[in-house]
mmCIF file of C-alpha atoms and ligand atoms in Angstrom:
data_model
loop_
_atom_site.group_PDB
_atom_site.id
_atom_site.type_symbol
_atom_site.label_atom_id
_atom_site.label_comp_id
_atom_site.label_asym_id
_atom_site.label_seq_id
_atom_site.Cartn_x
_atom_site.Cartn_y
_atom_site.Cartn_z
ATOM 1 C CA MET V 287 -127.321 55.022 -101.344
ATOM 2 C CA HIS V 288 -129.248 52.068 -100.492
ATOM 3 C CA PRO V 289 -132.554 52.985 -98.517
ATOM 4 C CA HIS V 290 -132.465 52.645 -94.238
ATOM 5 C CA PRO V 291 -133.815 49.571 -93.754
ATOM 6 C CA SER V 292 -136.771 50.370 -91.200
ATOM 7 C CA LYS V 293 -138.065 52.871 -94.180
ATOM 8 C CA SER V 294 -138.536 49.933 -96.278
ATOM 9 C CA ILE V 295 -140.015 48.023 -93.431
ATOM 10 C CA LEU V 296 -142.310 51.362 -92.577
ATOM 11 C CA LEU V 297 -143.687 50.603 -96.530
ATOM 12 C CA ALA V 298 -143.946 47.604 -96.885
ATOM 13 C CA ALA V 299 -146.392 47.850 -94.123
ATOM 14 C CA ALA V 300 -147.812 51.478 -95.114
ATOM 15 C CA ILE V 301 -148.659 47.798 -98.479
ATOM 16 C CA PHE V 302 -149.850 45.859 -96.265
ATOM 17 C CA LEU V 303 -151.583 46.719 -92.999
ATOM 18 C CA PRO V 304 -154.883 47.820 -95.110
ATOM 19 C CA ALA V 305 -154.624 44.032 -96.653
ATOM 20 C CA LEU V 306 -154.773 42.586 -93.249
ATOM 21 C CA ALA V 307 -156.781 44.486 -92.032
ATOM 22 C CA PHE V 308 -159.115 44.079 -94.484
ATOM 23 C CA ALA V 309 -158.990 39.685 -93.731
ATOM 24 C CA GLU V 310 -160.002 40.499 -90.558
ATOM 25 C CA PRO V 311 -163.582 39.250 -90.110
ATOM 26 C CA HIS V 312 -165.865 42.492 -90.000
ATOM 27 C CA GLU V 313 -166.848 43.165 -86.681
ATOM 28 C CA LEU V 314 -170.605 42.798 -85.440
ATOM 29 C CA THR V 315 -172.862 44.784 -84.147
ATOM 30 C CA LEU V 316 -175.883 44.586 -82.251
ATOM 31 C CA GLU V 317 -177.899 47.205 -84.002
ATOM 32 C CA ARG V 318 -176.573 46.579 -87.811
ATOM 33 C CA ASP V 319 -176.503 42.935 -87.495
ATOM 34 C CA VAL V 320 -177.807 41.027 -84.858
ATOM 35 C CA ARG V 321 -181.174 43.061 -83.343
ATOM 36 C CA PRO V 322 -183.004 42.339 -87.054
ATOM 37 C CA ILE V 323 -182.615 38.929 -86.768
ATOM 38 C CA LEU V 324 -183.979 38.944 -83.052
ATOM 39 C CA LYS V 325 -187.055 40.554 -84.136
ATOM 40 C CA GLU V 326 -188.018 38.258 -86.821
ATOM 41 C CA HIS V 327 -187.335 35.784 -84.862
ATOM 42 C CA CYS V 328 -187.407 37.102 -80.704
ATOM 43 C CA PHE V 329 -188.619 40.193 -79.759
ATOM 44 C CA HIS V 330 -192.746 39.213 -80.135
ATOM 45 C CA CYS V 331 -192.613 36.362 -76.841
ATOM 46 C CA HIS V 332 -189.931 38.499 -75.528
ATOM 47 C CA GLY V 333 -189.563 42.212 -75.652
ATOM 48 C CA GLU V 334 -192.611 43.224 -77.654
ATOM 49 C CA GLY V 335 -195.720 41.669 -76.405
ATOM 50 C CA GLU V 336 -197.507 41.850 -73.829
ATOM 51 C CA LYS V 337 -195.550 39.223 -71.283
ATOM 52 C CA LEU V 338 -191.911 38.429 -71.592
ATOM 53 C CA LYS V 339 -191.812 34.547 -72.162
ATOM 54 C CA GLY V 340 -189.459 33.217 -69.611
ATOM 55 C CA GLY V 341 -188.462 36.510 -68.244
ATOM 56 C CA VAL V 342 -186.394 37.219 -71.213
ATOM 57 C CA ASP V 343 -186.029 40.542 -72.633
ATOM 58 C CA LEU V 344 -183.786 40.213 -75.726
ATOM 59 C CA ARG V 345 -184.279 43.807 -76.962
ATOM 60 C CA LEU V 346 -181.040 45.950 -75.097
ATOM 61 C CA ARG V 347 -177.884 43.798 -74.870
ATOM 62 C CA ARG V 348 -178.234 44.648 -71.448
ATOM 63 C CA PHE V 349 -181.206 42.982 -71.061
ATOM 64 C CA MET V 350 -179.862 40.090 -71.969
ATOM 65 C CA GLU V 351 -176.747 39.600 -70.020
ATOM 66 C CA LYS V 352 -179.221 39.649 -66.880
ATOM 67 C CA PRO V 353 -179.720 35.494 -66.532
ATOM 68 C CA THR V 354 -183.161 34.276 -65.779
ATOM 69 C CA LYS V 355 -184.788 32.864 -63.055
ATOM 70 C CA ASP V 356 -183.337 28.844 -63.121
ATOM 71 C CA GLY V 357 -179.662 31.637 -63.064
ATOM 72 C CA ASP V 358 -178.909 30.275 -66.542
ATOM 73 C CA LYS V 359 -176.975 32.833 -68.379
ATOM 74 C CA VAL V 360 -178.245 34.708 -71.535
ATOM 75 C CA MET V 361 -175.526 36.145 -72.965
ATOM 76 C CA VAL V 362 -172.052 36.085 -72.210
ATOM 77 C CA PRO V 363 -170.044 38.647 -74.265
ATOM 78 C CA GLY V 364 -167.152 36.549 -75.969
ATOM 79 C CA LYS V 365 -168.278 32.831 -74.076
ATOM 80 C CA PRO V 366 -170.735 31.780 -77.501
ATOM 81 C CA GLU V 367 -170.539 28.526 -75.672
ATOM 82 C CA GLU V 368 -172.429 30.137 -72.392
ATOM 83 C CA SER V 369 -174.356 31.674 -74.187
ATOM 84 C CA GLU V 370 -178.631 30.054 -73.529
ATOM 85 C CA MET V 371 -179.776 31.284 -76.273
ATOM 86 C CA LEU V 372 -176.932 30.208 -78.606
ATOM 87 C CA GLN V 373 -177.200 27.044 -77.713
ATOM 88 C CA LEU V 374 -181.409 26.970 -77.468
ATOM 89 C CA VAL V 375 -181.401 28.374 -81.028
ATOM 90 C CA ARG V 376 -178.102 26.098 -82.118
ATOM 91 C CA ASP V 377 -180.840 23.119 -80.847
ATOM 92 C CA GLY V 378 -184.033 24.350 -82.571
ATOM 93 C CA ASP V 379 -185.659 25.094 -79.200
ATOM 94 C CA MET V 380 -186.761 29.002 -79.491
ATOM 95 C CA PRO V 381 -188.403 30.326 -81.289
ATOM 96 C CA GLU V 382 -190.234 28.384 -79.113
ATOM 97 C CA LYS V 383 -192.891 28.931 -82.705
ATOM 98 C CA GLY V 384 -192.501 30.752 -85.820
ATOM 99 C CA LYS V 385 -189.649 29.758 -87.974
ATOM 100 C CA LYS V 386 -186.349 29.029 -87.006
ATOM 101 C CA LEU V 387 -183.697 30.875 -87.479
ATOM 102 C CA THR V 388 -181.466 29.630 -91.017
ATOM 103 C CA PRO V 389 -177.543 28.262 -90.529
ATOM 104 C CA ALA V 390 -176.359 32.272 -92.040
ATOM 105 C CA GLU V 391 -178.168 33.806 -88.777
ATOM 106 C CA ILE V 392 -177.168 31.055 -86.296
ATOM 107 C CA SER V 393 -173.204 32.465 -86.773
ATOM 108 C CA THR V 394 -174.599 36.161 -87.180
ATOM 109 C CA LEU V 395 -175.065 35.695 -83.962
ATOM 110 C CA GLU V 396 -172.448 33.292 -82.669
ATOM 111 C CA GLN V 397 -169.195 35.384 -83.859
ATOM 112 C CA TRP V 398 -171.647 38.470 -82.823
ATOM 113 C CA ILE V 399 -171.080 36.945 -79.012
ATOM 114 C CA ALA V 400 -167.528 35.896 -79.804
ATOM 115 C CA GLN V 401 -166.619 39.205 -80.564
ATOM 116 C CA GLY V 402 -167.743 40.702 -77.494
ATOM 117 C CA ALA V 403 -171.452 41.470 -78.021
ATOM 118 C CA LYS V 404 -170.503 45.538 -79.731
ATOM 119 C CA THR V 405 -172.903 47.650 -79.884
ATOM 120 C CA LEU V 406 -172.794 50.795 -81.811
ATOM 121 C CA ARG V 407 -173.351 53.259 -79.416
ATOM 122 C CA PRO V 408 -174.638 53.678 -76.360
ATOM 123 C CA GLU V 409 -178.133 51.572 -75.268
ATOM 124 C CA PRO V 410 -181.060 53.672 -74.139
ATOM 125 C CA GLU V 411 -182.150 54.367 -70.369
ATOM 126 C CA GLN V 412 -185.078 52.937 -70.929
ATOM 127 C CA VAL V 413 -186.890 51.445 -73.734
ATOM 128 C CA PRO V 414 -189.345 53.766 -76.098
ATOM 129 C CA LYS V 415 -192.953 51.349 -76.301
ATOM 130 C CA VAL V 416 -192.600 51.990 -80.043
ATOM 131 C CA TRP V 417 -189.352 51.936 -80.650
ATOM 132 C CA ILE V 418 -188.029 52.566 -84.334
ATOM 133 C CA THR V 419 -184.191 52.601 -84.103
ATOM 134 C CA GLU V 420 -181.884 54.427 -86.114
ATOM 135 C CA GLU V 421 -181.198 52.100 -88.810
ATOM 136 C CA GLU V 422 -184.875 51.028 -89.008
ATOM 137 C CA ARG V 423 -185.173 54.578 -89.577
ATOM 138 C CA GLU V 424 -183.210 53.911 -92.679
ATOM 139 C CA TYR V 425 -186.058 52.022 -94.467
ATOM 140 C CA TRP V 426 -186.845 53.622 -97.604
ATOM 141 C CA ALA V 427 -190.484 54.496 -96.332
ATOM 142 C CA PHE V 428 -188.947 55.955 -93.242
ATOM 143 C CA GLN V 429 -187.159 58.220 -95.570
ATOM 144 C CA PRO V 430 -188.009 61.787 -97.142
ATOM 145 C CA ILE V 431 -189.706 62.270 -99.704
ATOM 146 C CA ARG V 432 -187.017 63.912 -102.569
ATOM 147 C CA ARG V 433 -187.410 64.432 -105.873
ATOM 148 C CA GLY V 434 -185.599 61.134 -107.910
ATOM 149 C CA LYS V 435 -183.854 62.619 -110.970
ATOM 150 C CA VAL V 436 -184.976 61.410 -114.560
ATOM 151 C CA PRO V 437 -183.522 58.862 -116.610
ATOM 152 C CA GLN V 438 -182.102 59.830 -119.719
ATOM 153 C CA LEU V 439 -182.442 57.063 -122.674
ATOM 154 C CA LYS V 440 -180.316 56.252 -125.283
ATOM 155 C CA ASN V 441 -183.137 55.726 -128.144
ATOM 156 C CA ALA V 442 -184.229 59.337 -129.607
ATOM 157 C CA ALA V 443 -187.206 57.051 -130.782
ATOM 158 C CA ASP V 444 -187.955 56.708 -126.990
ATOM 159 C CA VAL V 445 -186.961 60.154 -126.303
ATOM 160 C CA ALA V 446 -189.702 61.888 -128.640
ATOM 161 C CA ARG V 447 -192.218 59.294 -126.022
ATOM 162 C CA VAL V 448 -191.693 60.793 -123.261
ATOM 163 C CA ARG V 449 -194.877 63.373 -121.629
ATOM 164 C CA THR V 450 -194.644 63.256 -118.801
ATOM 165 C CA PRO V 451 -191.657 62.234 -116.437
ATOM 166 C CA ILE V 452 -193.297 59.220 -115.820
ATOM 167 C CA ASP V 453 -192.605 58.032 -119.270
ATOM 168 C CA ALA V 454 -188.945 58.222 -119.104
ATOM 169 C CA PHE V 455 -188.745 55.935 -116.108
ATOM 170 C CA LEU V 456 -190.649 53.350 -118.332
ATOM 171 C CA LEU V 457 -188.593 53.166 -120.881
ATOM 172 C CA ALA V 458 -185.659 53.693 -119.477
ATOM 173 C CA LYS V 459 -186.489 50.250 -117.367
ATOM 174 C CA LEU V 460 -188.865 48.948 -120.979
ATOM 175 C CA GLU V 461 -185.081 49.501 -122.655
ATOM 176 C CA GLN V 462 -182.585 47.829 -120.005
ATOM 177 C CA LYS V 463 -185.012 44.899 -121.986
ATOM 178 C CA GLY V 464 -184.335 45.723 -125.070
ATOM 179 C CA LEU V 465 -188.281 46.898 -125.349
ATOM 180 C CA THR V 466 -190.088 50.002 -126.084
ATOM 181 C CA PHE V 467 -193.689 51.362 -125.965
ATOM 182 C CA SER V 468 -195.992 49.198 -127.786
ATOM 183 C CA PRO V 469 -196.719 51.653 -131.054
ATOM 184 C CA GLU V 470 -199.475 54.635 -130.130
ATOM 185 C CA GLY V 471 -203.715 53.780 -131.904
ATOM 186 C CA GLY V 472 -204.172 56.652 -134.369
ATOM 187 C CA GLN V 473 -207.113 59.205 -134.528
ATOM 188 C CA ALA V 474 -210.358 57.577 -135.341
ATOM 189 C CA ASP V 475 -211.462 59.000 -138.546
ATOM 190 C CA PRO V 476 -215.194 59.288 -138.855
ATOM 191 C CA SER V 477 -215.357 58.460 -142.261
ATOM 192 C CA ALA V 478 -213.423 55.131 -141.662
ATOM 193 C CA PRO V 479 -215.938 52.066 -142.262
ATOM 194 C CA GLY V 480 -217.071 50.654 -139.112
ATOM 195 C CA ASP V 481 -216.389 53.987 -136.780
ATOM 196 C CA ASP V 482 -219.479 55.219 -137.779
ATOM 197 C CA ARG V 483 -220.815 57.184 -134.756
ATOM 198 C CA SER V 484 -224.802 57.036 -135.378
ATOM 199 C CA HIS V 485 -224.334 53.117 -134.349
ATOM 200 C CA ARG V 486 -223.893 53.836 -130.489
ATOM 201 C CA PRO V 487 -227.685 54.598 -129.779
ATOM 202 C CA ALA V 488 -228.354 51.634 -131.279
ATOM 203 C CA ALA V 489 -225.855 49.733 -129.522
ATOM 204 C CA HIS V 490 -227.085 50.900 -126.610
ATOM 205 C CA ALA V 491 -230.504 50.328 -127.150
ATOM 206 C CA ARG V 492 -229.261 46.760 -127.253
ATOM 207 C CA GLY V 493 -227.944 46.440 -124.146
ATOM 208 C CA SER V 494 -230.672 48.183 -122.451
ATOM 209 C CA ARG V 495 -232.281 45.136 -123.298
ATOM 210 C CA HIS V 496 -230.542 43.956 -120.301
ATOM 211 C CA LEU V 497 -232.112 46.077 -117.365
ATOM 212 C CA PRO V 498 -233.791 45.094 -115.537
ATOM 213 C CA ARG V 499 -237.636 45.838 -116.449
ATOM 214 C CA ARG V 500 -239.550 48.445 -113.825
HETATM 215 C C1 LIG F 682 -193.407 31.960 -79.062
HETATM 216 C C2 LIG F 682 -192.577 32.525 -78.204
HETATM 217 C C3 LIG F 682 -191.524 32.835 -77.882
HETATM 218 C C4 LIG F 682 -190.242 33.113 -79.085
HETATM 219 C C5 LIG F 682 -190.642 33.480 -80.756
HETATM 220 C C6 LIG F 682 -189.346 33.091 -78.973
HETATM 221 N N1 LIG F 682 -189.195 31.570 -77.219
HETATM 222 FE FE1 LIG F 682 -187.728 32.527 -76.158
HETATM 223 N N2 LIG F 682 -189.223 31.452 -74.466
HETATM 224 C C7 LIG F 682 -189.984 30.518 -74.692
HETATM 225 C C8 LIG F 682 -190.853 30.625 -73.845
HETATM 226 C C9 LIG F 682 -192.343 30.353 -73.246
HETATM 227 C C10 LIG F 682 -189.697 30.142 -73.024
HETATM 228 C C11 LIG F 682 -190.164 29.752 -71.184
HETATM 229 C C12 LIG F 682 -189.000 28.493 -71.843
HETATM 230 C C13 LIG F 682 -189.636 27.889 -70.097
HETATM 231 O O1 LIG F 682 -189.017 28.791 -69.241
HETATM 232 O O2 LIG F 682 -189.205 26.629 -69.917
HETATM 233 C C14 LIG F 682 -188.623 31.016 -73.577
HETATM 234 C C15 LIG F 682 -187.140 30.885 -72.717
HETATM 235 C C16 LIG F 682 -186.298 31.916 -73.156
HETATM 236 C C17 LIG F 682 -185.218 31.499 -72.512
HETATM 237 C C18 LIG F 682 -184.759 31.198 -70.743
HETATM 238 C C19 LIG F 682 -184.783 29.381 -70.998
HETATM 239 C C20 LIG F 682 -184.287 29.455 -70.089
HETATM 240 O O3 LIG F 682 -182.754 29.051 -69.749
HETATM 241 O O4 LIG F 682 -184.694 29.391 -68.887
HETATM 242 C C21 LIG F 682 -183.604 32.061 -73.872
HETATM 243 C C22 LIG F 682 -182.718 32.246 -73.883
HETATM 244 C C23 LIG F 682 -185.260 32.463 -75.110
HETATM 245 N N3 LIG F 682 -186.191 31.583 -74.286
HETATM 246 C C24 LIG F 682 -184.271 33.015 -75.440
HETATM 247 C C25 LIG F 682 -184.539 32.476 -77.098
HETATM 248 C C26 LIG F 682 -184.337 32.930 -78.479
HETATM 249 C C27 LIG F 682 -183.369 33.597 -78.777
HETATM 250 C C28 LIG F 682 -185.427 33.809 -79.724
HETATM 251 C C29 LIG F 682 -185.225 33.541 -80.958
HETATM 252 C C30 LIG F 682 -184.365 33.043 -81.446
HETATM 253 C C31 LIG F 682 -186.477 33.217 -79.222
HETATM 254 N N4 LIG F 682 -186.770 32.808 -77.332
HETATM 255 C C32 LIG F 682 -187.606 33.323 -79.596
HETATM 256 C C33 LIG F 682 -190.790 31.916 -76.035
HETATM 257 C C34 LIG F 682 -190.125 32.182 -77.473
#
């Protein structure tokens, strides 16, 4: 008996659909993909500075949807070609001063607008004066201090040299490069020539000649 045809279609769909979903362009969001670009290149004149240049605030999607005082459309979801902000960036007119966007950043902005200018979550009613978003909080410096795992060392000789866990971190990095600590210096041998501590006061006396006279 042959399997029912619809079954094999379902099977094929089960195999190929995940691959198709993967081929879909990654959905860009304001918070994750676009905000970091605008923060670096635009916010100091368009939202976070003393004055809003040109009356344009780029901190929220709904602010971008407001036309400029001359009636230009700053950002039209789904329509990059009608979005003034993209045109200005493409022509190199914005940012007015400072580092221009890279082609990759421009294309991220364009794709985001083309995909309908998605946000990850509803935007806040009001923007706090100092606003650190959830995405920005993922930055390592905002993470609570956690005890790291002390690395396991490969060489027994290295293991023997660990005195404090910090040594293990250093040795693990050195092992990756095929290196280790320098050999330890031996204990000072008081009977060895050249280490006669009785010379010290003399050396000190020599040194003190350089002190200013009183
Ligand atoms: C150094 C300050 C500065 C930076 C940085 C800056 N702009 Fe501007 N922007 C201005 C000024 C000033 C105006 C007003 C120009 C005018 O009215 O002629 C303006 C106007 C605009 C306008 C409105 C244009 C119109 O039609 O009235 C848009 C849109 C804009 N900027 C987008 C951006 C974007 C996007 C960025 C970042 C990629 C950016 N700006 C970065 C200073 C800046």
